[in-house]
């Protein structure tokens, strides 16, 4: 159920096949109590293995992060962030996060709600996740396809914030963005968008607006009834942060999240970065996939069989034919498979489409840096090191290993919990779960795809492991490489986590360390697999500047 910026090309079939496994590969079976984070051997091996995946897929670069508990244990990147300028990617290289950005919008919303429930900070602020959206908008949002009274808070027509964050608002994405970045008529502008978020929201949702279309922008369903993933839900929540606080989301995130956590390579706009040449260039894959039609259940002679999956009304295939796909593994197609499009008439109950990469090594084509008006849904850029700090504080229950609290623990739990458990399970406050069968344990996270970007970020809630992968290229090659990198990170993380635990430091803070590391820092080790979130360390919490 990956979330994609390209609204009508939801692109994550590969994830359905591999996230169910995540058994420990033999490559990491040597890790023991004497060989964990105290040595760089496993980090070096893991980085080398990811570099092999990058080279085989002919990708420009892959950034990645691994977190245990509330502490990053590996942040790195392989390849080049800019091929033409020969700039190497590093842990500090900002990547376009695409729809993973939505989790940062969720955090800004929950921080705003936290502030509203206290007497400090913006004491006049009053907002709740169940509030009607129109309580906080400077104009009225109305689904014209539903009969009711938008001024009556008890009316079933009323769209609430909880409907936006769970994609049950009745709002839908209509393709208004035009062509790829830099093309005539595209809303993917070179550089930052000259159109403001306010202009975009009014133009899309108000009758007479530049992009208004009643039947195109809304569903004929009452809020809360149907799930339909829509980027505009996140855009509206980001807009609410701005209208309620009077602070642009980019500045709110900087003050409330980036600066307190030391996330110095994160920003919502290109203008937020002092040196834009260090931002990972987004690339288009050159070359196409070869598409075939095979009998249902047929395998490549070497490869994995695809398991079809749908997320409610969202089809999660991104191939020329929508009947199904097979992971692009090395191998030879079975003789019973036929090339497309000659065999299109075979598609049906007994045949499905599969594809494999053609193997041509062509240099990716740069899109150039771009921006679009509705930036909250996907325009955050962040580095592997910064994303690691974000995952760590979320796994730490909203408090960093340095004692800085950016969210209440209850607000983190609410972000991860089902907003409407009975009718729409596995959907939190923009965060969502893949279900236990994918990672073998409860999980929460998000994926993102855009022009020149493929990203994944997942938190495993039992293992207390966080993984993130950032690729600055779109297309089949990135989609094929992504699950392989995720598998390596999860396997290594789970193994390393067995020999780490909560370490209470002399200054009252808590971090996740090995016993050897904890002792070297004059800390009190609480035991293997203990967690700072639930360990009663004497904390002297430093509050973030709100």
Short mmCIF file of C-alpha atoms in Angstrom, two decimals, residues 33-529:
data_model
loop_
_atom_site.label_atom_id
_atom_site.label_comp_id
_atom_site.label_asym_id
_atom_site.label_seq_id
_atom_site.Cartn_x
_atom_site.Cartn_y
_atom_site.Cartn_z
CA UNK A 33 27.55 -10.49 21.81
CA UNK A 34 31.19 -9.84 20.98
CA UNK A 35 30.53 -8.32 17.59
CA UNK A 36 27.79 -5.67 17.62
CA UNK A 37 27.84 -1.92 17.64
CA UNK A 38 31.19 -1.90 19.39
CA UNK A 39 32.77 -2.93 16.10
CA UNK A 40 32.32 -1.49 12.65
CA UNK A 41 32.60 -4.88 10.94
CA UNK A 42 28.89 -5.43 10.47
CA UNK A 43 28.29 -1.83 9.40
CA UNK A 44 31.01 -2.15 6.76
CA UNK A 45 29.63 -5.45 5.50
CA UNK A 46 26.08 -4.10 5.36
CA UNK A 47 27.19 -0.98 3.49
CA UNK A 48 29.16 -3.09 1.00
CA UNK A 49 26.15 -5.34 0.40
CA UNK A 50 23.93 -2.31 -0.29
CA UNK A 51 26.55 -0.92 -2.66
CA UNK A 52 26.40 -4.20 -4.62
CA UNK A 53 22.64 -3.82 -4.92
CA UNK A 54 23.08 -0.25 -6.13
CA UNK A 55 25.62 -1.22 -8.79
CA UNK A 56 23.58 -4.16 -10.05
CA UNK A 57 20.51 -1.92 -10.38
CA UNK A 58 22.54 0.91 -11.97
CA UNK A 59 21.15 3.43 -9.47
CA UNK A 60 22.83 6.79 -8.84
CA UNK A 61 22.77 6.45 -5.04
CA UNK A 62 21.07 4.85 -2.06
CA UNK A 63 20.87 6.50 1.35
CA UNK A 64 19.90 4.41 4.36
CA UNK A 65 19.48 4.52 8.12
CA UNK A 66 19.17 1.93 10.87
CA UNK A 67 17.95 2.73 14.38
CA UNK A 68 17.80 0.55 17.50
CA UNK A 69 15.51 1.91 20.19
CA UNK A 70 16.10 5.65 20.49
CA UNK A 71 19.61 5.55 19.00
CA UNK A 72 20.85 5.55 15.37
CA UNK A 73 23.42 2.79 14.83
CA UNK A 74 24.11 3.25 11.11
CA UNK A 75 23.51 6.16 8.73
CA UNK A 76 25.22 6.11 5.36
CA UNK A 77 24.86 6.41 1.59
CA UNK A 78 26.49 4.77 -1.40
CA UNK A 79 26.89 6.08 -4.94
CA UNK A 80 26.67 9.63 -6.21
CA UNK A 81 24.06 12.21 -5.33
CA UNK A 82 24.91 14.10 -8.53
CA UNK A 83 26.42 12.17 -11.42
CA UNK A 84 27.37 15.11 -13.64
CA UNK A 85 29.15 16.94 -10.81
CA UNK A 86 30.61 13.70 -9.39
CA UNK A 87 29.33 14.42 -5.87
CA UNK A 88 29.34 11.41 -3.56
CA UNK A 89 26.24 10.73 -1.49
CA UNK A 90 26.75 10.74 2.29
CA UNK A 91 24.70 10.35 5.45
CA UNK A 92 24.15 14.12 5.32
CA UNK A 93 22.84 14.23 1.72
CA UNK A 94 19.24 15.51 1.62
CA UNK A 95 16.93 13.25 -0.43
CA UNK A 96 13.42 13.98 -1.64
CA UNK A 97 11.25 12.02 0.82
CA UNK A 98 8.06 12.04 -1.32
CA UNK A 99 5.06 10.71 0.62
CA UNK A 100 7.12 9.83 3.71
CA UNK A 101 6.73 13.60 4.20
CA UNK A 102 3.18 12.95 5.39
CA UNK A 103 4.44 11.51 8.67
CA UNK A 104 6.19 14.83 9.36
CA UNK A 105 2.89 16.62 8.72
CA UNK A 106 1.31 14.22 11.22
CA UNK A 107 3.97 15.09 13.79
CA UNK A 108 3.42 18.83 13.29
CA UNK A 109 -0.33 18.31 13.81
CA UNK A 110 0.19 16.28 16.99
CA UNK A 111 2.67 18.85 18.32
CA UNK A 112 0.05 21.54 17.73
CA UNK A 113 -2.55 19.47 19.60
CA UNK A 114 -0.05 18.88 22.43
CA UNK A 115 0.50 22.61 22.72
CA UNK A 116 -3.23 23.29 22.71
CA UNK A 117 -3.69 20.98 25.71
CA UNK A 118 -1.11 22.84 27.85
CA UNK A 119 -1.09 26.28 29.40
CA UNK A 120 2.34 27.11 27.99
CA UNK A 121 3.35 28.15 24.48
CA UNK A 122 0.44 29.25 22.29
CA UNK A 123 -2.05 29.30 25.17
CA UNK A 124 -4.85 30.66 22.99
CA UNK A 125 -4.60 27.68 20.63
CA UNK A 126 -7.51 25.24 20.72
CA UNK A 127 -7.52 22.25 18.39
CA UNK A 128 -8.43 18.58 18.59
CA UNK A 129 -8.11 15.77 16.08
CA UNK A 130 -11.90 15.33 16.06
CA UNK A 131 -12.56 19.00 15.32
CA UNK A 132 -14.46 19.91 12.15
CA UNK A 133 -11.96 21.15 9.58
CA UNK A 134 -14.06 24.26 9.02
CA UNK A 135 -13.51 25.30 12.63
CA UNK A 136 -9.94 26.17 11.68
CA UNK A 137 -10.07 27.14 8.00
CA UNK A 138 -10.29 30.78 6.86
CA UNK A 139 -12.85 29.61 4.27
CA UNK A 140 -15.45 26.83 4.18
CA UNK A 141 -14.70 23.35 2.84
CA UNK A 142 -17.78 21.73 1.35
CA UNK A 143 -18.27 18.46 -0.52
CA UNK A 144 -20.98 19.51 -3.00
CA UNK A 145 -21.84 15.90 -3.79
CA UNK A 146 -23.24 15.33 -0.26
CA UNK A 147 -26.43 16.83 1.14
CA UNK A 148 -26.09 18.27 4.62
CA UNK A 149 -25.15 21.32 6.71
CA UNK A 150 -21.46 22.16 6.93
CA UNK A 151 -22.18 24.71 9.68
CA UNK A 152 -23.71 22.05 11.95
CA UNK A 153 -20.86 20.31 13.83
CA UNK A 154 -23.09 17.28 14.40
CA UNK A 155 -24.01 16.78 10.75
CA UNK A 156 -22.65 13.66 9.04
CA UNK A 157 -21.59 15.84 6.11
CA UNK A 158 -18.95 17.58 8.26
CA UNK A 159 -15.34 16.74 7.41
CA UNK A 160 -13.17 16.38 10.52
CA UNK A 161 -9.42 16.41 10.94
CA UNK A 162 -9.64 12.70 11.81
CA UNK A 163 -11.11 12.08 8.35
CA UNK A 164 -8.21 13.86 6.67
CA UNK A 165 -5.47 11.95 8.52
CA UNK A 166 -7.16 8.60 7.83
CA UNK A 167 -7.90 9.28 4.13
CA UNK A 168 -11.65 8.94 4.72
CA UNK A 169 -12.59 12.57 4.07
CA UNK A 170 -14.31 12.07 0.73
CA UNK A 171 -11.61 14.18 -0.94
CA UNK A 172 -9.93 12.74 -3.99
CA UNK A 173 -6.85 13.59 -6.04
CA UNK A 174 -7.56 14.75 -9.57
CA UNK A 175 -4.59 14.86 -11.92
CA UNK A 176 -3.90 18.58 -12.28
CA UNK A 177 -0.10 18.54 -12.11
CA UNK A 178 0.52 18.10 -15.82
CA UNK A 179 3.73 16.64 -17.20
CA UNK A 180 7.01 15.76 -15.55
CA UNK A 181 9.18 18.47 -13.97
CA UNK A 182 10.14 21.34 -16.24
CA UNK A 183 7.65 20.52 -19.02
CA UNK A 184 5.17 23.15 -20.26
CA UNK A 185 2.03 23.28 -18.16
CA UNK A 186 3.51 21.23 -15.33
CA UNK A 187 2.94 22.20 -11.69
CA UNK A 188 6.29 20.55 -11.01
CA UNK A 189 8.22 23.81 -11.25
CA UNK A 190 11.98 24.11 -11.68
CA UNK A 191 13.13 25.25 -8.24
CA UNK A 192 10.54 26.15 -5.60
CA UNK A 193 6.93 26.62 -6.66
CA UNK A 194 5.87 30.23 -7.29
CA UNK A 195 2.30 29.24 -6.35
CA UNK A 196 1.67 29.31 -2.60
CA UNK A 197 -0.05 26.59 -0.59
CA UNK A 198 -2.89 29.00 0.20
CA UNK A 199 -3.47 29.66 -3.51
CA UNK A 200 -3.47 25.94 -4.22
CA UNK A 201 -5.94 25.07 -1.44
CA UNK A 202 -8.37 27.81 -2.38
CA UNK A 203 -8.01 27.03 -6.09
CA UNK A 204 -8.74 23.32 -5.58
CA UNK A 205 -11.50 23.43 -2.96
CA UNK A 206 -13.46 26.65 -3.57
CA UNK A 207 -16.07 26.86 -6.37
CA UNK A 208 -14.73 28.97 -9.20
CA UNK A 209 -11.16 28.15 -8.27
CA UNK A 210 -8.54 27.50 -10.93
CA UNK A 211 -8.46 23.74 -10.24
CA UNK A 212 -11.98 23.27 -8.86
CA UNK A 213 -14.05 20.38 -10.20
CA UNK A 214 -16.84 19.09 -7.97
CA UNK A 215 -16.95 15.52 -9.28
CA UNK A 216 -13.21 15.33 -9.85
CA UNK A 217 -12.14 16.66 -6.45
CA UNK A 218 -14.69 14.88 -4.25
CA UNK A 219 -16.32 11.47 -3.80
CA UNK A 220 -20.08 11.11 -3.42
CA UNK A 221 -19.56 9.57 0.05
CA UNK A 222 -20.02 10.93 3.53
CA UNK A 223 -16.82 11.47 5.54
CA UNK A 224 -15.63 8.36 7.34
CA UNK A 225 -17.41 5.94 5.01
CA UNK A 226 -14.85 5.08 2.33
CA UNK A 227 -11.08 4.96 2.35
CA UNK A 228 -9.42 6.65 -0.62
CA UNK A 229 -5.81 7.72 -0.39
CA UNK A 230 -5.45 11.36 -1.37
CA UNK A 231 -2.45 13.64 -1.21
CA UNK A 232 -4.75 16.60 -0.69
CA UNK A 233 -5.65 15.26 2.76
CA UNK A 234 -2.07 15.85 3.90
CA UNK A 235 -1.97 19.18 2.08
CA UNK A 236 -5.01 20.37 4.04
CA UNK A 237 -3.53 19.28 7.37
CA UNK A 238 -0.30 21.10 6.58
CA UNK A 239 -2.42 24.11 5.62
CA UNK A 240 -4.27 23.85 8.95
CA UNK A 241 -0.96 24.01 10.80
CA UNK A 242 -0.25 27.27 8.98
CA UNK A 243 -3.70 28.84 9.45
CA UNK A 244 -4.01 27.88 13.12
CA UNK A 245 -0.51 28.87 14.23
CA UNK A 246 0.11 31.68 11.78
CA UNK A 247 3.46 30.04 11.02
CA UNK A 248 4.38 28.42 7.72
CA UNK A 249 4.78 24.65 7.99
CA UNK A 250 8.41 24.91 6.89
CA UNK A 251 9.16 27.23 9.83
CA UNK A 252 7.00 25.29 12.28
CA UNK A 253 8.86 22.08 11.47
CA UNK A 254 12.19 23.84 11.76
CA UNK A 255 11.40 25.34 15.18
CA UNK A 256 9.58 22.38 16.68
CA UNK A 257 11.36 19.38 15.15
CA UNK A 258 14.45 20.00 13.01
CA UNK A 259 16.36 22.36 15.30
CA UNK A 260 15.58 20.56 18.60
CA UNK A 261 16.78 17.24 17.12
CA UNK A 262 19.76 18.70 15.27
CA UNK A 263 18.28 17.85 11.86
CA UNK A 264 20.42 20.33 9.96
CA UNK A 265 19.86 18.83 6.51
CA UNK A 266 16.05 18.89 6.36
CA UNK A 267 13.65 21.36 4.79
CA UNK A 268 10.39 21.70 2.88
CA UNK A 269 11.69 24.07 0.20
CA UNK A 270 14.93 24.33 -1.75
CA UNK A 271 15.36 27.80 -0.25
CA UNK A 272 15.73 26.14 3.16
CA UNK A 273 19.15 24.76 2.12
CA UNK A 274 22.26 26.94 2.13
CA UNK A 275 24.03 24.74 -0.45
CA UNK A 276 21.52 23.27 -2.88
CA UNK A 277 24.26 21.54 -4.89
CA UNK A 278 24.53 18.96 -2.09
CA UNK A 279 20.86 17.90 -2.43
CA UNK A 280 20.47 14.54 -4.17
CA UNK A 281 19.57 15.11 -7.81
CA UNK A 282 16.33 13.28 -8.78
CA UNK A 283 16.84 11.02 -11.81
CA UNK A 284 14.61 9.23 -14.29
CA UNK A 285 15.42 5.62 -15.13
CA UNK A 286 16.53 5.22 -18.71
CA UNK A 287 15.29 2.10 -20.48
CA UNK A 288 12.04 0.19 -20.09
CA UNK A 289 11.03 -3.08 -18.55
CA UNK A 290 10.22 -6.04 -20.78
CA UNK A 291 6.63 -7.11 -20.21
CA UNK A 292 5.27 -10.65 -20.67
CA UNK A 293 2.05 -12.52 -20.01
CA UNK A 294 2.35 -15.78 -18.06
CA UNK A 295 -0.14 -18.36 -16.74
CA UNK A 296 -1.30 -17.74 -13.18
CA UNK A 297 1.11 -19.37 -10.75
CA UNK A 298 3.92 -19.48 -13.33
CA UNK A 299 7.40 -18.61 -12.08
CA UNK A 300 10.53 -17.35 -13.62
CA UNK A 301 12.98 -20.24 -13.77
CA UNK A 302 14.84 -18.13 -11.21
CA UNK A 303 12.74 -15.63 -9.30
CA UNK A 304 9.79 -14.99 -6.99
CA UNK A 305 6.11 -15.41 -7.65
CA UNK A 306 3.97 -12.33 -7.20
CA UNK A 307 1.16 -12.28 -4.63
CA UNK A 308 -1.61 -9.96 -5.74
CA UNK A 309 -2.71 -7.35 -3.22
CA UNK A 310 -5.11 -4.45 -3.03
CA UNK A 311 -5.50 -1.83 -0.32
CA UNK A 312 -9.24 -1.16 -0.27
CA UNK A 313 -9.86 0.84 -3.46
CA UNK A 314 -6.21 1.52 -4.24
CA UNK A 315 -4.53 -0.68 -6.84
CA UNK A 316 -0.84 -0.93 -5.99
CA UNK A 317 0.62 -2.02 -9.32
CA UNK A 318 2.76 0.16 -11.54
CA UNK A 319 3.25 -1.76 -14.77
CA UNK A 320 1.83 -1.28 -18.28
CA UNK A 321 -0.72 -4.03 -17.58
CA UNK A 322 -2.76 -3.91 -14.37
CA UNK A 323 -3.38 -7.63 -13.82
CA UNK A 324 -0.30 -8.32 -11.70
CA UNK A 325 3.48 -8.28 -11.76
CA UNK A 326 6.50 -10.36 -10.91
CA UNK A 327 9.54 -8.99 -9.18
CA UNK A 328 12.29 -8.21 -11.69
CA UNK A 329 14.77 -10.89 -10.60
CA UNK A 330 17.66 -12.17 -12.64
CA UNK A 331 16.55 -15.27 -14.46
CA UNK A 332 14.91 -16.65 -17.56
CA UNK A 333 11.20 -16.54 -18.25
CA UNK A 334 9.38 -19.82 -18.53
CA UNK A 335 8.68 -20.96 -22.14
CA UNK A 336 4.96 -20.71 -21.38
CA UNK A 337 5.18 -16.90 -21.06
CA UNK A 338 4.42 -14.70 -24.06
CA UNK A 339 5.68 -11.19 -24.88
CA UNK A 340 3.35 -8.23 -24.58
CA UNK A 341 1.49 -6.60 -26.31
CA UNK A 342 0.93 -9.43 -28.80
CA UNK A 343 -0.52 -11.58 -26.02
CA UNK A 344 -2.85 -8.97 -24.48
CA UNK A 345 -5.88 -11.09 -25.41
CA UNK A 346 -4.66 -13.77 -22.99
CA UNK A 347 -5.09 -11.53 -19.94
CA UNK A 348 -7.85 -12.69 -17.65
CA UNK A 349 -8.49 -15.13 -14.86
CA UNK A 350 -5.80 -17.60 -15.95
CA UNK A 351 -3.08 -15.21 -17.09
CA UNK A 352 -1.25 -12.28 -15.52
CA UNK A 353 1.35 -9.75 -16.60
CA UNK A 354 4.93 -10.03 -15.40
CA UNK A 355 8.00 -7.97 -16.16
CA UNK A 356 11.76 -8.01 -15.93
CA UNK A 357 14.35 -5.30 -16.39
CA UNK A 358 16.04 -5.35 -19.77
CA UNK A 359 19.58 -5.27 -18.35
CA UNK A 360 20.74 -2.25 -20.35
CA UNK A 361 23.15 -0.03 -18.39
CA UNK A 362 22.12 3.51 -19.33
CA UNK A 363 22.94 6.65 -17.39
CA UNK A 364 19.89 7.99 -15.55
CA UNK A 365 18.41 11.27 -16.83
CA UNK A 366 18.30 14.17 -14.32
CA UNK A 367 14.97 15.91 -13.78
CA UNK A 368 16.59 18.88 -12.07
CA UNK A 369 15.47 20.08 -8.64
CA UNK A 370 11.76 20.92 -8.54
CA UNK A 371 8.92 21.98 -6.30
CA UNK A 372 5.11 21.92 -6.42
CA UNK A 373 2.51 24.13 -4.70
CA UNK A 374 0.90 21.52 -2.42
CA UNK A 375 4.19 20.73 -0.75
CA UNK A 376 3.05 19.10 2.56
CA UNK A 377 2.13 15.83 0.84
CA UNK A 378 5.60 15.10 -0.51
CA UNK A 379 8.18 17.88 -0.77
CA UNK A 380 10.27 17.32 2.38
CA UNK A 381 13.95 16.73 1.74
CA UNK A 382 15.93 15.08 4.51
CA UNK A 383 19.18 13.17 4.95
CA UNK A 384 19.71 9.60 6.22
CA UNK A 385 21.25 11.01 9.43
CA UNK A 386 18.28 13.35 10.00
CA UNK A 387 15.66 10.69 9.26
CA UNK A 388 17.47 8.42 11.74
CA UNK A 389 17.04 11.07 14.46
CA UNK A 390 13.35 11.30 13.58
CA UNK A 391 12.81 7.54 13.74
CA UNK A 392 14.76 7.37 17.01
CA UNK A 393 12.65 9.99 18.75
CA UNK A 394 9.43 8.30 17.60
CA UNK A 395 10.65 4.90 18.84
CA UNK A 396 11.67 6.68 22.05
CA UNK A 397 8.09 7.74 22.71
CA UNK A 398 8.63 11.35 21.65
CA UNK A 399 11.79 11.91 23.72
CA UNK A 400 15.27 11.88 22.23
CA UNK A 401 18.30 10.16 23.73
CA UNK A 402 19.50 13.67 24.66
CA UNK A 403 16.43 14.18 26.83
CA UNK A 404 14.60 16.52 24.43
CA UNK A 405 10.87 15.89 24.18
CA UNK A 406 9.18 16.81 20.92
CA UNK A 407 5.91 14.90 21.50
CA UNK A 408 4.06 13.40 24.42
CA UNK A 409 4.30 9.62 24.53
CA UNK A 410 0.51 9.44 24.35
CA UNK A 411 0.59 11.54 21.18
CA UNK A 412 3.12 9.20 19.57
CA UNK A 413 0.86 6.27 20.47
CA UNK A 414 -2.14 8.08 19.02
CA UNK A 415 -0.21 8.81 15.81
CA UNK A 416 0.44 5.09 15.34
CA UNK A 417 -2.98 3.80 16.44
CA UNK A 418 -5.90 3.18 14.08
CA UNK A 419 -7.97 6.35 13.76
CA UNK A 420 -11.07 4.30 12.94
CA UNK A 421 -10.18 0.80 14.10
CA UNK A 422 -13.43 -0.95 13.25
CA UNK A 423 -14.02 0.42 9.77
CA UNK A 424 -10.51 1.33 8.57
CA UNK A 425 -7.84 -0.73 10.36
CA UNK A 426 -4.07 -0.24 9.96
CA UNK A 427 -4.42 3.48 9.22
CA UNK A 428 -3.04 5.85 11.85
CA UNK A 429 -2.48 9.59 11.68
CA UNK A 430 -1.04 9.37 8.15
CA UNK A 431 1.27 6.62 9.46
CA UNK A 432 0.04 3.18 8.39
CA UNK A 433 0.81 -0.47 9.08
CA UNK A 434 1.63 -3.17 6.56
CA UNK A 435 0.11 -5.76 8.88
CA UNK A 436 2.08 -8.26 10.94
CA UNK A 437 2.48 -10.76 8.12
CA UNK A 438 4.87 -8.46 6.26
CA UNK A 439 7.49 -7.91 8.97
CA UNK A 440 6.35 -10.67 11.30
CA UNK A 441 5.52 -8.12 14.01
CA UNK A 442 3.55 -4.89 14.50
CA UNK A 443 4.93 -2.10 12.34
CA UNK A 444 4.21 1.47 11.36
CA UNK A 445 5.64 3.68 8.65
CA UNK A 446 5.15 5.08 5.18
CA UNK A 447 6.50 4.81 1.66
CA UNK A 448 6.92 7.43 -1.01
CA UNK A 449 7.39 7.64 -4.77
CA UNK A 450 7.74 10.69 -6.98
CA UNK A 451 9.64 11.81 -10.03
CA UNK A 452 13.23 10.81 -9.27
CA UNK A 453 12.54 9.47 -5.77
CA UNK A 454 11.76 6.18 -4.03
CA UNK A 455 11.63 6.11 -0.23
CA UNK A 456 10.59 3.78 2.59
CA UNK A 457 10.57 4.32 6.37
CA UNK A 458 9.40 1.66 8.81
CA UNK A 459 9.41 1.19 12.58
CA UNK A 460 9.17 -2.37 13.95
CA UNK A 461 7.39 -1.94 17.25
CA UNK A 462 8.39 -5.18 19.01
CA UNK A 463 12.01 -5.27 17.92
CA UNK A 464 12.28 -1.47 18.40
CA UNK A 465 14.08 -1.29 15.05
CA UNK A 466 13.74 1.58 12.59
CA UNK A 467 14.81 1.39 8.93
CA UNK A 468 14.76 3.96 6.14
CA UNK A 469 15.88 3.82 2.51
CA UNK A 470 16.17 6.75 0.07
CA UNK A 471 16.88 6.35 -3.66
CA UNK A 472 17.23 9.35 -5.99
CA UNK A 473 15.75 7.61 -9.03
CA UNK A 474 12.31 6.40 -10.03
CA UNK A 475 11.31 3.38 -12.12
CA UNK A 476 11.55 -0.39 -12.07
CA UNK A 477 15.20 -0.59 -11.02
CA UNK A 478 14.59 1.43 -7.85
CA UNK A 479 11.49 -0.61 -7.04
CA UNK A 480 13.43 -3.86 -7.47
CA UNK A 481 16.33 -2.69 -5.29
CA UNK A 482 14.21 -1.24 -2.48
CA UNK A 483 12.96 -4.48 -0.86
CA UNK A 484 16.43 -6.01 -1.04
CA UNK A 485 17.92 -3.11 0.91
CA UNK A 486 15.04 -3.15 3.40
CA UNK A 487 15.55 -6.87 3.98
CA UNK A 488 19.24 -6.40 4.77
CA UNK A 489 18.57 -3.52 7.15
CA UNK A 490 15.79 -5.28 9.04
CA UNK A 491 17.78 -8.50 9.38
CA UNK A 492 20.87 -6.70 10.67
CA UNK A 493 18.81 -4.50 12.98
CA UNK A 494 17.00 -7.38 14.58
CA UNK A 495 20.23 -9.24 15.22
CA UNK A 496 22.10 -6.23 16.63
CA UNK A 497 19.12 -5.29 18.82
CA UNK A 498 19.51 -8.55 20.75
CA UNK A 499 22.71 -7.28 22.35
CA UNK A 500 21.62 -3.70 23.08
CA UNK A 501 19.56 -2.18 25.84
CA UNK A 502 18.76 0.96 27.81
CA UNK A 503 21.74 2.83 29.24
CA UNK A 504 21.10 5.45 31.93
CA UNK A 505 23.77 8.16 31.68
CA UNK A 506 25.14 10.32 34.50
CA UNK A 507 23.39 13.41 33.10
CA UNK A 508 20.01 11.69 33.47
CA UNK A 509 19.51 10.86 29.80
CA UNK A 510 18.93 7.40 28.33
CA UNK A 511 20.20 5.89 25.08
CA UNK A 512 20.26 2.42 23.51
CA UNK A 513 23.76 0.93 23.79
CA UNK A 514 25.67 -2.30 24.19
CA UNK A 515 26.77 -3.06 27.73
CA UNK A 516 30.38 -2.36 26.74
CA UNK A 517 29.49 1.04 25.31
CA UNK A 518 27.35 1.91 28.32
CA UNK A 519 30.12 1.01 30.75
CA UNK A 520 32.63 3.07 28.76
CA UNK A 521 30.35 6.10 29.13
CA UNK A 522 29.95 5.57 32.89
CA UNK A 523 26.32 4.62 32.41
CA UNK A 524 24.12 2.07 34.17
CA UNK A 525 23.19 -0.73 31.77
CA UNK A 526 19.62 -1.97 32.25
CA UNK A 527 20.05 -5.26 30.39
CA UNK A 528 19.79 -6.59 26.86
CA UNK A 529 16.61 -5.66 24.96
#
